[in-house]
Short mmCIF file of C-alpha atoms in Angstrom, two decimals:
data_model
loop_
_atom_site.label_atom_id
_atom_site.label_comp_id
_atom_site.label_asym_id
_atom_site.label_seq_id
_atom_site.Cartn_x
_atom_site.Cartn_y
_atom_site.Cartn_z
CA UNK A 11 37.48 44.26 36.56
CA UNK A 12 35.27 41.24 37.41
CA UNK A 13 33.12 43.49 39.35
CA UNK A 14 32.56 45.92 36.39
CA UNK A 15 31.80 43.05 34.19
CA UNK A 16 28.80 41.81 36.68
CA UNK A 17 27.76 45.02 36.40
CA UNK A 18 28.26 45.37 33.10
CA UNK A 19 26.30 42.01 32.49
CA UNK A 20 23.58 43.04 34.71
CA UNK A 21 22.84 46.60 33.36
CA UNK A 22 22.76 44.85 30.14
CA UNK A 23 20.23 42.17 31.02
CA UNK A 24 18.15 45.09 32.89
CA UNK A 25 18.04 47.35 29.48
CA UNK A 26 17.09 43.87 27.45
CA UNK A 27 14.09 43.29 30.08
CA UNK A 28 13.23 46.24 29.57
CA UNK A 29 13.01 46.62 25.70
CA UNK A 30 11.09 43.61 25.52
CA UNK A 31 8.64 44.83 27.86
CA UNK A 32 8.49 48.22 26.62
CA UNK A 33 8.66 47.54 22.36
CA UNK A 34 5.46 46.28 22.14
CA UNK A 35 3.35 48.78 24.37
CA UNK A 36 2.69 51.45 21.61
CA UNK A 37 1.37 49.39 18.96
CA UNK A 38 -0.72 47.36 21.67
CA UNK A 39 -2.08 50.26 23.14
CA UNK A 40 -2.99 51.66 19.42
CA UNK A 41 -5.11 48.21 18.75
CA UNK A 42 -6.60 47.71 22.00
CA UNK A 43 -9.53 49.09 21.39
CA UNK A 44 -10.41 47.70 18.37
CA UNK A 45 -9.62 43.88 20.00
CA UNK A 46 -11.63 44.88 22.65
CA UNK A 47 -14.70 45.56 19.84
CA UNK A 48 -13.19 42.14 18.16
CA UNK A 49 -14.13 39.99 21.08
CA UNK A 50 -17.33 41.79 22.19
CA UNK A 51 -18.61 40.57 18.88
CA UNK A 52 -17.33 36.93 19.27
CA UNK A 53 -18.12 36.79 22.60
CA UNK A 54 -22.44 38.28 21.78
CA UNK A 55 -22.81 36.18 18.48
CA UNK A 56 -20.75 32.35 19.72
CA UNK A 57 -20.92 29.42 17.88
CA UNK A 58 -21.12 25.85 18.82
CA UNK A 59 -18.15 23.12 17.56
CA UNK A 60 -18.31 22.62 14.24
CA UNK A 61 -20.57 25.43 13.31
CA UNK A 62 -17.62 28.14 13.52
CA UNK A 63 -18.59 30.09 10.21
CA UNK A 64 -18.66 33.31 11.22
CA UNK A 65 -15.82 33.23 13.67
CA UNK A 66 -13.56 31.90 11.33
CA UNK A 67 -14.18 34.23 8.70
CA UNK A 68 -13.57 36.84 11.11
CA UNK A 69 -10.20 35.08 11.99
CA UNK A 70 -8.92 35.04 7.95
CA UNK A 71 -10.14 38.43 7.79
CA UNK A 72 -7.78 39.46 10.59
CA UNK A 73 -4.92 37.45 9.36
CA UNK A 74 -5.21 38.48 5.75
CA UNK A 75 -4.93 42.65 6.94
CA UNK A 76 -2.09 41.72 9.12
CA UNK A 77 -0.52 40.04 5.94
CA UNK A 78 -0.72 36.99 6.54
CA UNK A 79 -0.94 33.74 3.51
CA UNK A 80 -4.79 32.44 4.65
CA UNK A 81 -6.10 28.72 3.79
CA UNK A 82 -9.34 28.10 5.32
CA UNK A 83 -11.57 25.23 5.93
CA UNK A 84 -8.88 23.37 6.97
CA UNK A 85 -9.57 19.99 8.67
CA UNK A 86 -11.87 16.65 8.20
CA UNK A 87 -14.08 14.89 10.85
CA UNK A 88 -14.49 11.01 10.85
CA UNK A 89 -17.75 11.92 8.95
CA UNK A 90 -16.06 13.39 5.83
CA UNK A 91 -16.98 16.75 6.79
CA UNK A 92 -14.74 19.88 6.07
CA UNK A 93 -14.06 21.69 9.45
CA UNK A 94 -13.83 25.61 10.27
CA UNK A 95 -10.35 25.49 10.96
CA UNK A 96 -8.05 28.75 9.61
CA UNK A 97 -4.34 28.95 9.02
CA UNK A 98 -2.23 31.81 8.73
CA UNK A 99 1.16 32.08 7.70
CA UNK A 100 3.83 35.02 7.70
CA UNK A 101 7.22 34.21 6.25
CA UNK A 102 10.52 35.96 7.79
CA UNK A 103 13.44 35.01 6.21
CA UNK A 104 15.41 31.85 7.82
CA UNK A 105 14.73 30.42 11.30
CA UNK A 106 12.67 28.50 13.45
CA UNK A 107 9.06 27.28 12.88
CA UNK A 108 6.69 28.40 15.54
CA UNK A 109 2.81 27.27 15.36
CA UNK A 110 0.82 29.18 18.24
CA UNK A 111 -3.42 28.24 18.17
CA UNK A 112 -6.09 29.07 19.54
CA UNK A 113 -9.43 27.70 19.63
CA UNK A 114 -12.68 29.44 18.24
CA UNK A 115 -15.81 27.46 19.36
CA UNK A 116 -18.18 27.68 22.31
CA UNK A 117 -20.06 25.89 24.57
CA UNK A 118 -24.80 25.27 25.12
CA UNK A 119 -24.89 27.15 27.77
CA UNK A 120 -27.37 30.00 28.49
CA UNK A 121 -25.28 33.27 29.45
CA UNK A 122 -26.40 34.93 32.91
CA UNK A 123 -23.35 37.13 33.30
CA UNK A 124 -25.16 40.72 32.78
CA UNK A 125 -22.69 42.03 30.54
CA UNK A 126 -24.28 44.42 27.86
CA UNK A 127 -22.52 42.38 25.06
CA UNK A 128 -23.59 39.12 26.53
CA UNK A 129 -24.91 36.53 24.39
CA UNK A 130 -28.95 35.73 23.60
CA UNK A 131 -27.75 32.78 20.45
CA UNK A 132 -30.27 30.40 20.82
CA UNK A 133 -30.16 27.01 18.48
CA UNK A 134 -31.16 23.01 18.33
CA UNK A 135 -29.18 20.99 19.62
CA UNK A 136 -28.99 17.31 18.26
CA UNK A 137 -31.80 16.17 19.53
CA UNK A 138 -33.91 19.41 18.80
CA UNK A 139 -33.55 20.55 22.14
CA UNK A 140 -33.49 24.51 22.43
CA UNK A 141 -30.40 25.49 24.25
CA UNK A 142 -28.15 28.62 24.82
CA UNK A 143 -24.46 29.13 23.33
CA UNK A 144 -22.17 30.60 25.15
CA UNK A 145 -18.41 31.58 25.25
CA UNK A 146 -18.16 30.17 28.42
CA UNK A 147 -14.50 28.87 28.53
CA UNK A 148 -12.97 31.83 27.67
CA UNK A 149 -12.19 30.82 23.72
CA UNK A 150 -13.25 34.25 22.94
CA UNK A 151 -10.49 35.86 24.78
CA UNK A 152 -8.51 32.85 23.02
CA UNK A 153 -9.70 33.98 19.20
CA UNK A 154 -9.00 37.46 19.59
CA UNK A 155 -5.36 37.30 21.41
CA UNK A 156 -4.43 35.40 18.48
CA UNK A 157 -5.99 38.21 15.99
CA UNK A 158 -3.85 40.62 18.42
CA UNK A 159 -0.84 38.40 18.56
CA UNK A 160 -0.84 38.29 14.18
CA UNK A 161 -0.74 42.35 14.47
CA UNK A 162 1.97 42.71 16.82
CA UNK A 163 3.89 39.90 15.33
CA UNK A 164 3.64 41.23 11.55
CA UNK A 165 4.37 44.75 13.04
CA UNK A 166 7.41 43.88 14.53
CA UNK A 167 9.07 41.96 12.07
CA UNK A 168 12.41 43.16 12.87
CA UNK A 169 12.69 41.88 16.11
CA UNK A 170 11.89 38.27 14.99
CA UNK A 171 12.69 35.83 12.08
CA UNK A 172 11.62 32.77 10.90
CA UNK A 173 7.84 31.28 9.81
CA UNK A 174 4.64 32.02 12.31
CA UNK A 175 1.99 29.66 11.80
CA UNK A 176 -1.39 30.75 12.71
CA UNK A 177 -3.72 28.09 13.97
CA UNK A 178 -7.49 29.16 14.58
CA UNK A 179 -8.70 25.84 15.60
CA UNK A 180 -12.28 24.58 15.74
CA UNK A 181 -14.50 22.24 17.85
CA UNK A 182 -12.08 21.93 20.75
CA UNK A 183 -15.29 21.58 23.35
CA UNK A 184 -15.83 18.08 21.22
CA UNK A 185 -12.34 16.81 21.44
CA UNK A 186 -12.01 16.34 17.64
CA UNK A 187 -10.97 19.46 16.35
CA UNK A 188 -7.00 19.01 16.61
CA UNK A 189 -7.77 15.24 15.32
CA UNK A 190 -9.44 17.31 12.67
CA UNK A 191 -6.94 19.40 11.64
CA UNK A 192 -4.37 16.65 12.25
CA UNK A 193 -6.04 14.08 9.71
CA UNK A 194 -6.16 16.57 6.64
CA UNK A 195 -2.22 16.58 6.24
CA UNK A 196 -1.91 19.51 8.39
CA UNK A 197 1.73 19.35 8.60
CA UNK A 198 2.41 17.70 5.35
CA UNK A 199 0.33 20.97 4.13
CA UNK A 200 1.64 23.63 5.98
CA UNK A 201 5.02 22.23 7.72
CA UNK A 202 5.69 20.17 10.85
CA UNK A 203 6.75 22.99 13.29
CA UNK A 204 9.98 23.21 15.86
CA UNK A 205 7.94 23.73 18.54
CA UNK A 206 3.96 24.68 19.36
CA UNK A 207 2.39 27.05 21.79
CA UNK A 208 -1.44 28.19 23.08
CA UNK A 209 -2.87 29.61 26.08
CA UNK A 210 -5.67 29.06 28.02
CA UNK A 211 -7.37 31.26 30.06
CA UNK A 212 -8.09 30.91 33.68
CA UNK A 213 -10.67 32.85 36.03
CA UNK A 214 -8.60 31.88 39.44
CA UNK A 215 -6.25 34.30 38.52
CA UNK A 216 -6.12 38.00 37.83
CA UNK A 217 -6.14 39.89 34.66
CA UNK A 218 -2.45 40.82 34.33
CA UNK A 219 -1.18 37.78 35.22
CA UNK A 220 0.26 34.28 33.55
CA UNK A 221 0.55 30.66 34.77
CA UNK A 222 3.19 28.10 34.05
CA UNK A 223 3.38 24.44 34.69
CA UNK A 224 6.35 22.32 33.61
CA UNK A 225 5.69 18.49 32.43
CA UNK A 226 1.91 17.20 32.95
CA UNK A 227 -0.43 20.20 32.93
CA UNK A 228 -3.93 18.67 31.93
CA UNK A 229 -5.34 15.35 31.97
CA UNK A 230 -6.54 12.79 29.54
CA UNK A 231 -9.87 11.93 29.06
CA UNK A 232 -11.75 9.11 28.22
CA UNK A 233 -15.11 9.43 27.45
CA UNK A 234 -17.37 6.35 27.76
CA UNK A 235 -21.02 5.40 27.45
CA UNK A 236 -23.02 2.84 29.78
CA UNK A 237 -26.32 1.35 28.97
CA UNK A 238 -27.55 -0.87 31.81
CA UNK A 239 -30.32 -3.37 30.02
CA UNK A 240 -32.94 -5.10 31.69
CA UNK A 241 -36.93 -5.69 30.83
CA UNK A 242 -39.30 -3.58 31.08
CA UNK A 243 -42.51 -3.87 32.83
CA UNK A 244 -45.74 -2.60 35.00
CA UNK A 245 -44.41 -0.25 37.47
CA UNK A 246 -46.98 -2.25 39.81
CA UNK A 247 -45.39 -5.74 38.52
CA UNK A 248 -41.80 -5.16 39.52
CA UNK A 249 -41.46 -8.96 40.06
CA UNK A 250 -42.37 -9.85 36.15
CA UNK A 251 -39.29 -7.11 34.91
CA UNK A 252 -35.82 -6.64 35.43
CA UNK A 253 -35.01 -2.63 36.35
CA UNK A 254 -32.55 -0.65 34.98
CA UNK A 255 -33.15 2.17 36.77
CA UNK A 256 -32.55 0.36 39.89
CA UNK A 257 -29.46 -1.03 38.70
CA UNK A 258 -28.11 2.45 36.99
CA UNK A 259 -28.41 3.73 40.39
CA UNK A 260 -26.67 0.57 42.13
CA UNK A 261 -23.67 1.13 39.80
CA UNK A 262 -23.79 4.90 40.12
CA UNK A 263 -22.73 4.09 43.73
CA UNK A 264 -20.84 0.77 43.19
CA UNK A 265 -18.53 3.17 40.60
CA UNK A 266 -17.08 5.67 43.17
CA UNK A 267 -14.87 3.21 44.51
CA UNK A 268 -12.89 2.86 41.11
CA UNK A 269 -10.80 5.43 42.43
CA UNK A 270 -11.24 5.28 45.86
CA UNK A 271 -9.92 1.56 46.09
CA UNK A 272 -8.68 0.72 43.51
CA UNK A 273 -6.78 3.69 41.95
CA UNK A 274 -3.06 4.78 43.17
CA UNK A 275 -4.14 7.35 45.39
CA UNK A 276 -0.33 9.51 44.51
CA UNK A 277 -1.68 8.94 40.76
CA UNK A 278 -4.96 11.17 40.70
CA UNK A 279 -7.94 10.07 38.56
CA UNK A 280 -11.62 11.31 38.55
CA UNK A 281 -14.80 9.77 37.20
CA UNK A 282 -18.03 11.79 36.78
CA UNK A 283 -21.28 10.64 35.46
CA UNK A 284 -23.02 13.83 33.52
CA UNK A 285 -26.04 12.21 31.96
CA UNK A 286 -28.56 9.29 32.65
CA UNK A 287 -31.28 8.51 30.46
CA UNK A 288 -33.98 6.56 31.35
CA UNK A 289 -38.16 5.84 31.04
CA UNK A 290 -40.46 7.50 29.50
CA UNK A 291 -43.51 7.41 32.15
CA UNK A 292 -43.48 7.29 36.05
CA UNK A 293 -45.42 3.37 36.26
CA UNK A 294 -43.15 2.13 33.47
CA UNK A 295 -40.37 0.19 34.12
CA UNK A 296 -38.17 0.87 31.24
CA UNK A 297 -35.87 -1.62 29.23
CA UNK A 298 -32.96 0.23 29.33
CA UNK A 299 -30.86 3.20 31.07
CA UNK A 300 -28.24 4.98 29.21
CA UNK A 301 -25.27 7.02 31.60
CA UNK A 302 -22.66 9.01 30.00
CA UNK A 303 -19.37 9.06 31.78
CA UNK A 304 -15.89 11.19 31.76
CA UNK A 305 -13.20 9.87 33.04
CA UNK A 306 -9.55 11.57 34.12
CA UNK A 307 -6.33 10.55 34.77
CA UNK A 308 -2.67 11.09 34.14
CA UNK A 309 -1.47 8.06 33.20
CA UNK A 310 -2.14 5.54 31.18
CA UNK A 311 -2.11 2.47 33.85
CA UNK A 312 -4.94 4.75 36.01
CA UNK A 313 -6.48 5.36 32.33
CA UNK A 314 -6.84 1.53 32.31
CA UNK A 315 -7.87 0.81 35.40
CA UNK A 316 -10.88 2.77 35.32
CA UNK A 317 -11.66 1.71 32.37
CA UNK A 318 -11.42 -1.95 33.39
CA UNK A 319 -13.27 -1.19 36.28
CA UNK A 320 -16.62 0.46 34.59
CA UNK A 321 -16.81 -2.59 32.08
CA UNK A 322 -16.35 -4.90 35.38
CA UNK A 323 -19.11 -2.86 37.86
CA UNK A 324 -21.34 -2.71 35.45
CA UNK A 325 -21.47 -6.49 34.71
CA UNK A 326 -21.80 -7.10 38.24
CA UNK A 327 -24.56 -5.35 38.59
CA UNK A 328 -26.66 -6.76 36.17
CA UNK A 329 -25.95 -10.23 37.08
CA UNK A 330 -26.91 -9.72 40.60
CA UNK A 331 -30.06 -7.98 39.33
CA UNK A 332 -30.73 -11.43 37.48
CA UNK A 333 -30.07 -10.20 33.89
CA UNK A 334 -29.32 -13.04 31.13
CA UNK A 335 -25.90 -13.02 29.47
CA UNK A 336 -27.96 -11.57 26.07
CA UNK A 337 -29.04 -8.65 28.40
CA UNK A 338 -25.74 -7.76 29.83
CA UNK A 339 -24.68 -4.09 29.43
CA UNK A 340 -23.07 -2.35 26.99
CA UNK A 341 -19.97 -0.41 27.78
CA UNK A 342 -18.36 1.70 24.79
CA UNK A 343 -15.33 3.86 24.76
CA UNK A 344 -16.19 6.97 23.09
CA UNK A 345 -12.78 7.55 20.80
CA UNK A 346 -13.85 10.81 19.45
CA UNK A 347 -14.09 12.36 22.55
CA UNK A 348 -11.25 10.70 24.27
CA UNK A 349 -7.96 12.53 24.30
CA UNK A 350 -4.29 12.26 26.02
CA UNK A 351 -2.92 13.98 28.65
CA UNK A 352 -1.32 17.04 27.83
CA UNK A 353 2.47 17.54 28.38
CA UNK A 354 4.26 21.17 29.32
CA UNK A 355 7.93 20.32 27.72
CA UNK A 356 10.35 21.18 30.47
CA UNK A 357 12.89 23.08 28.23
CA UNK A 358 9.96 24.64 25.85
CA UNK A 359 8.19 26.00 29.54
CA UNK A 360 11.48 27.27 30.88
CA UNK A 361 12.51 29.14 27.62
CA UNK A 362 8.44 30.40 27.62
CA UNK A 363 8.42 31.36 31.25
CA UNK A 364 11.73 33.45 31.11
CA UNK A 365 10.20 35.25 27.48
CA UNK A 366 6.94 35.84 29.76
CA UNK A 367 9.17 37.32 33.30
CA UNK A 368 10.86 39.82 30.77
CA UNK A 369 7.50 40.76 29.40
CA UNK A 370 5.50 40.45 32.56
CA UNK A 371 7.36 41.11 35.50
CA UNK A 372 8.20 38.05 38.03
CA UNK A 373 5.50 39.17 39.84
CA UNK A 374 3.19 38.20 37.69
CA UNK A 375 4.32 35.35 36.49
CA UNK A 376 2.94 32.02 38.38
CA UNK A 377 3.86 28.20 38.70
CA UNK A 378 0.49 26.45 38.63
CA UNK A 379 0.07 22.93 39.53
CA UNK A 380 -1.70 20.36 36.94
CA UNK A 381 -5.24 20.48 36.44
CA UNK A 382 -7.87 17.49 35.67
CA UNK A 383 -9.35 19.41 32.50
CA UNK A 384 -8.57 18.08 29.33
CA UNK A 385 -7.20 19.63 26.55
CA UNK A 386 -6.80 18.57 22.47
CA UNK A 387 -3.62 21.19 21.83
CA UNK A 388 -1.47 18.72 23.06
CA UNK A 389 -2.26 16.54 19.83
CA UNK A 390 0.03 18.90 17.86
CA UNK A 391 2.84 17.90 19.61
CA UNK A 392 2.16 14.17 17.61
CA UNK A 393 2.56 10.95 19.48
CA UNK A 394 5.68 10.42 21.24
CA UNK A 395 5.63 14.34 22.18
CA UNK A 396 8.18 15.04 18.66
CA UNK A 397 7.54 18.47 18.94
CA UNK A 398 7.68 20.20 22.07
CA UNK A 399 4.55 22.00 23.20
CA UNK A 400 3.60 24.86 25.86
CA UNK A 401 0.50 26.06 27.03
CA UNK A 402 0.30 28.47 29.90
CA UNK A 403 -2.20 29.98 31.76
CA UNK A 404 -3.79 33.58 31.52
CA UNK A 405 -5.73 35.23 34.49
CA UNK A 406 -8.93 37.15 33.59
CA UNK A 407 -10.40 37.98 36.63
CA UNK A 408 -11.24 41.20 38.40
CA UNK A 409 -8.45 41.37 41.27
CA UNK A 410 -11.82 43.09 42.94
CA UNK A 411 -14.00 40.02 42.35
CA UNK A 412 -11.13 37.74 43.48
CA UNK A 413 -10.73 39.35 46.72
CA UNK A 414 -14.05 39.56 47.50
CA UNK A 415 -14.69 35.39 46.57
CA UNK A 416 -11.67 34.87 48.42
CA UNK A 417 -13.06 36.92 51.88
CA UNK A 418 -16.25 35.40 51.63
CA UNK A 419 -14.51 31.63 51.45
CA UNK A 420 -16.20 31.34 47.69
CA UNK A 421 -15.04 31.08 44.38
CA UNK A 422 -15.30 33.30 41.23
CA UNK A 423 -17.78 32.08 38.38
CA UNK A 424 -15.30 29.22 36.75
CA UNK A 425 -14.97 28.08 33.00
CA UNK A 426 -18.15 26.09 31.34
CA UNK A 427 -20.84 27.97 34.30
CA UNK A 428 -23.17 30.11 33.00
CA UNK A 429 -21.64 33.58 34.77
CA UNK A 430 -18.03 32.85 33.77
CA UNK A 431 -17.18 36.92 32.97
CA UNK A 432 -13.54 37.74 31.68
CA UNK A 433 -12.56 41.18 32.19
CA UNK A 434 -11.79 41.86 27.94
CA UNK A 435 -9.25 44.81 28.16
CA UNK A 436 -6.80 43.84 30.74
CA UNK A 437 -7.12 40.12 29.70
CA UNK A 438 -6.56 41.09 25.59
CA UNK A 439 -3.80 43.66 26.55
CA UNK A 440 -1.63 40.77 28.84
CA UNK A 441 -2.88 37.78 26.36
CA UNK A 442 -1.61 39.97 23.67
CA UNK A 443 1.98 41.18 24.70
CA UNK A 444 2.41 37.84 26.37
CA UNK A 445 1.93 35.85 23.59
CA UNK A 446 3.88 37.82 21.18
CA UNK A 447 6.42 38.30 23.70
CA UNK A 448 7.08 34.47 23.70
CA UNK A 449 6.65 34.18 19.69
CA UNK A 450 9.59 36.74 19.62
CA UNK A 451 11.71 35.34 21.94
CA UNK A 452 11.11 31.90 20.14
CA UNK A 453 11.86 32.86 16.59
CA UNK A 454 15.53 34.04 17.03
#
């Protein structure tokens, strides 16, 4: 008898696998190719942070034919500004709260991927610089899996109950876009969920495939601006100025050893310097330098440490260079674009990675270990992590492309390069039933 009941048990749990992997493939299939057309167009025409308009229009659209309630231009920048940011909500009956979002904006990048679709956006950047735009972290594929995900969701209302809340969120790329959303009573408005979900898209794995990781999954980030000061001069009268150049590039160097000496090496941290501005001619010696930094770490001790350790270097420098106290540099945290580490809740991930197994297969279902990127989703999960949050990973590579990277000891094109090249169909169609297949199992 206890035999029969194993089997009984088993058979049962093989048929319910099953189901959910099989429910959703007809209605899928039937949209595919008109997602596919969805994020050709978002992926040609991309627009920076802040400047979503077309995108989310596109998004309410979508959410409004699957029958969703649509409020749009939803969230408020430090400025005063009204953000891009679109929610949809589908009522049905009693049960959980689920929020799922994606983000819509892209990234100045000229496109050099090929594609036929690919983009040719040009526009001005803040300082009236010409520059590409580009979809080239993959929030494309992110936009339209939600539009898919509302579909599926709103066509499969039996197997589900509860509230879906839609987020399409804007100006992730700037950090401020969940800070956005967050400071316009986003969950006074439009209720404080049970729990919160997103993916994220990721070129190191194959399209067909999903990645969890339980606890810490992406870093914080703390952005932070440098300007060394000196005085300018003759570039043939170097005794008569102080340089700043000289001393930018003495604290370039000095700066590497935040983390090589001083951090925990079991606590991982990273500091990059993307920008330094300096001079105007090559004989003048200019009065100041200006480096932007990002910084990444785990923790909030390494968090301080580096920080610490910038404001410290920096000092150093310049009073070895011979600068007066009213010349010292200036070191400023950047709050807008500094943002937590984002936390994978352990029982959220475990009830998301069985939902994605049963849709997926276990073969295509991956543990992933943390990365240093930096993410804003995390913010909906509100200081103190009160509601639990998931994000997991989504391959969109060619297995053909990764195989031939792989023999040739290379990597595939990653997120934020200028040939970053999701494959759209197999990505949409696992994005898709992947997401919905963990809204489902959520909202019971």
């Amino acid at each position: 008898m206890k035999k029969f009941a194993c089997a009984l048990t088993v058979l049962c749990l093989s048929v319910s696998s099953a189901f959910a992997a099989s429910y959703l493939d007809k209605p899928l299939e039937e949209n595919l190719p008109s997602l596919v057309g969805i994020y050709k167009q978002i992926h040609q025409f991309p627009e920076l942070s802040r400047q979503e308009v077309k995108t989310s229009a596109m998004v309410a659209e979508e959410f409004r034919k699957a029958g969703f309630k649509v409020t749009e231009r939803v969230g408020k920048f430090p400025d005063g500004t009204q953000a891009y940011g679109v929610v949809g909500i589908l009522e049905n009956g009693p049960g959980p709260r689920l929020l799922i979002r994606g983000d819509m904006d892209a990234l100045p990048i000229i496109e050099e991927t090929g594609v036929p679709y690919a983009s040719q956006v040009r526009t001005k950047n803040a300082a009236g610089q010409d520059i590409g735009v580009m979809h080239a972290c993959g929030h494309d594929i992110h936009t339209t899996t939600l539009i898919g995900t509302a579909r599926m969701m709103a066509a499969t209302r039996k197997q589900w109950k509860g509230t879906l809340v839609l987020v399409g969120q804007p100006a992730e790329e700037t950090a401020d876009g969940a800070k956005a959303l967050l400071a316009d009573n986003f969950y006074e408005r439009f209720g404080k969920p049970d729990f919160a979900i997103a993916l994220h898209d990721t070129p190191f794995r194959a399209a067909g495939q999903v990645a969890v990781t339980s606890g810490p999954t992406t870093a914080g980030v703390t952005s932070i601006d440098v300007v060394m000061r000196g005085i300018g001069g003759h570039g043939a009268e170097p005794q008569n100025a102080k340089d700043p150049v000289v001393m930018a590039g003495q604290f370039i160097v000095q700066l590497q050893t935040i983390v090589s000496r001083e951090q925990d090496p079991r606590d991982p941290a990273v500091v990059t310097i993307g920008s330094i501005h300096g001079g105007t001619k090559r004989n003048i010696i200019p009065y100041e330098v200006k480096l932007e930094l990002t910084t990444r770490s785990f923790s909030d001790k390494a968090n301080q440490i580096i920080i610490d350790g910038v404001k410290r270097i920096a000092r150093g420098v310049a009073i070895s260079a011979g600068v007066s106290e009213d010349r010292m540099p200036i070191v400023t945290v950047v709050e807008k674009e500094t943002l937590p580490s984002m936390h994978n809740n352990p029982a959220l991930n475990a009830k998301v990675t069985k939902a994605l197994t049963s849709a997926l297969g276990a073969a295509n279902v991956f543990e992933d270990d943390a990365v240093m990127n930096s993410e804003d989703f995390g913010l909906f999960g509100l200081p103190g992590r009160q509601i639990p949050t998931v994000m997991f990973g989504l391959g969109v590579s060619d297995p053909a492309d990764l195989a031939a990277a792989k023999a040739a000891g290379k990597s595939v094109p990653g997120a934020h390069t200028s040939r970053f090249k999701p494959e759209p169909e197999p990505s949409l169609r696992t994005g898709v039933k992947a997401m919905t297949s963990v809204a489902t199992a959520l909202l019971q």
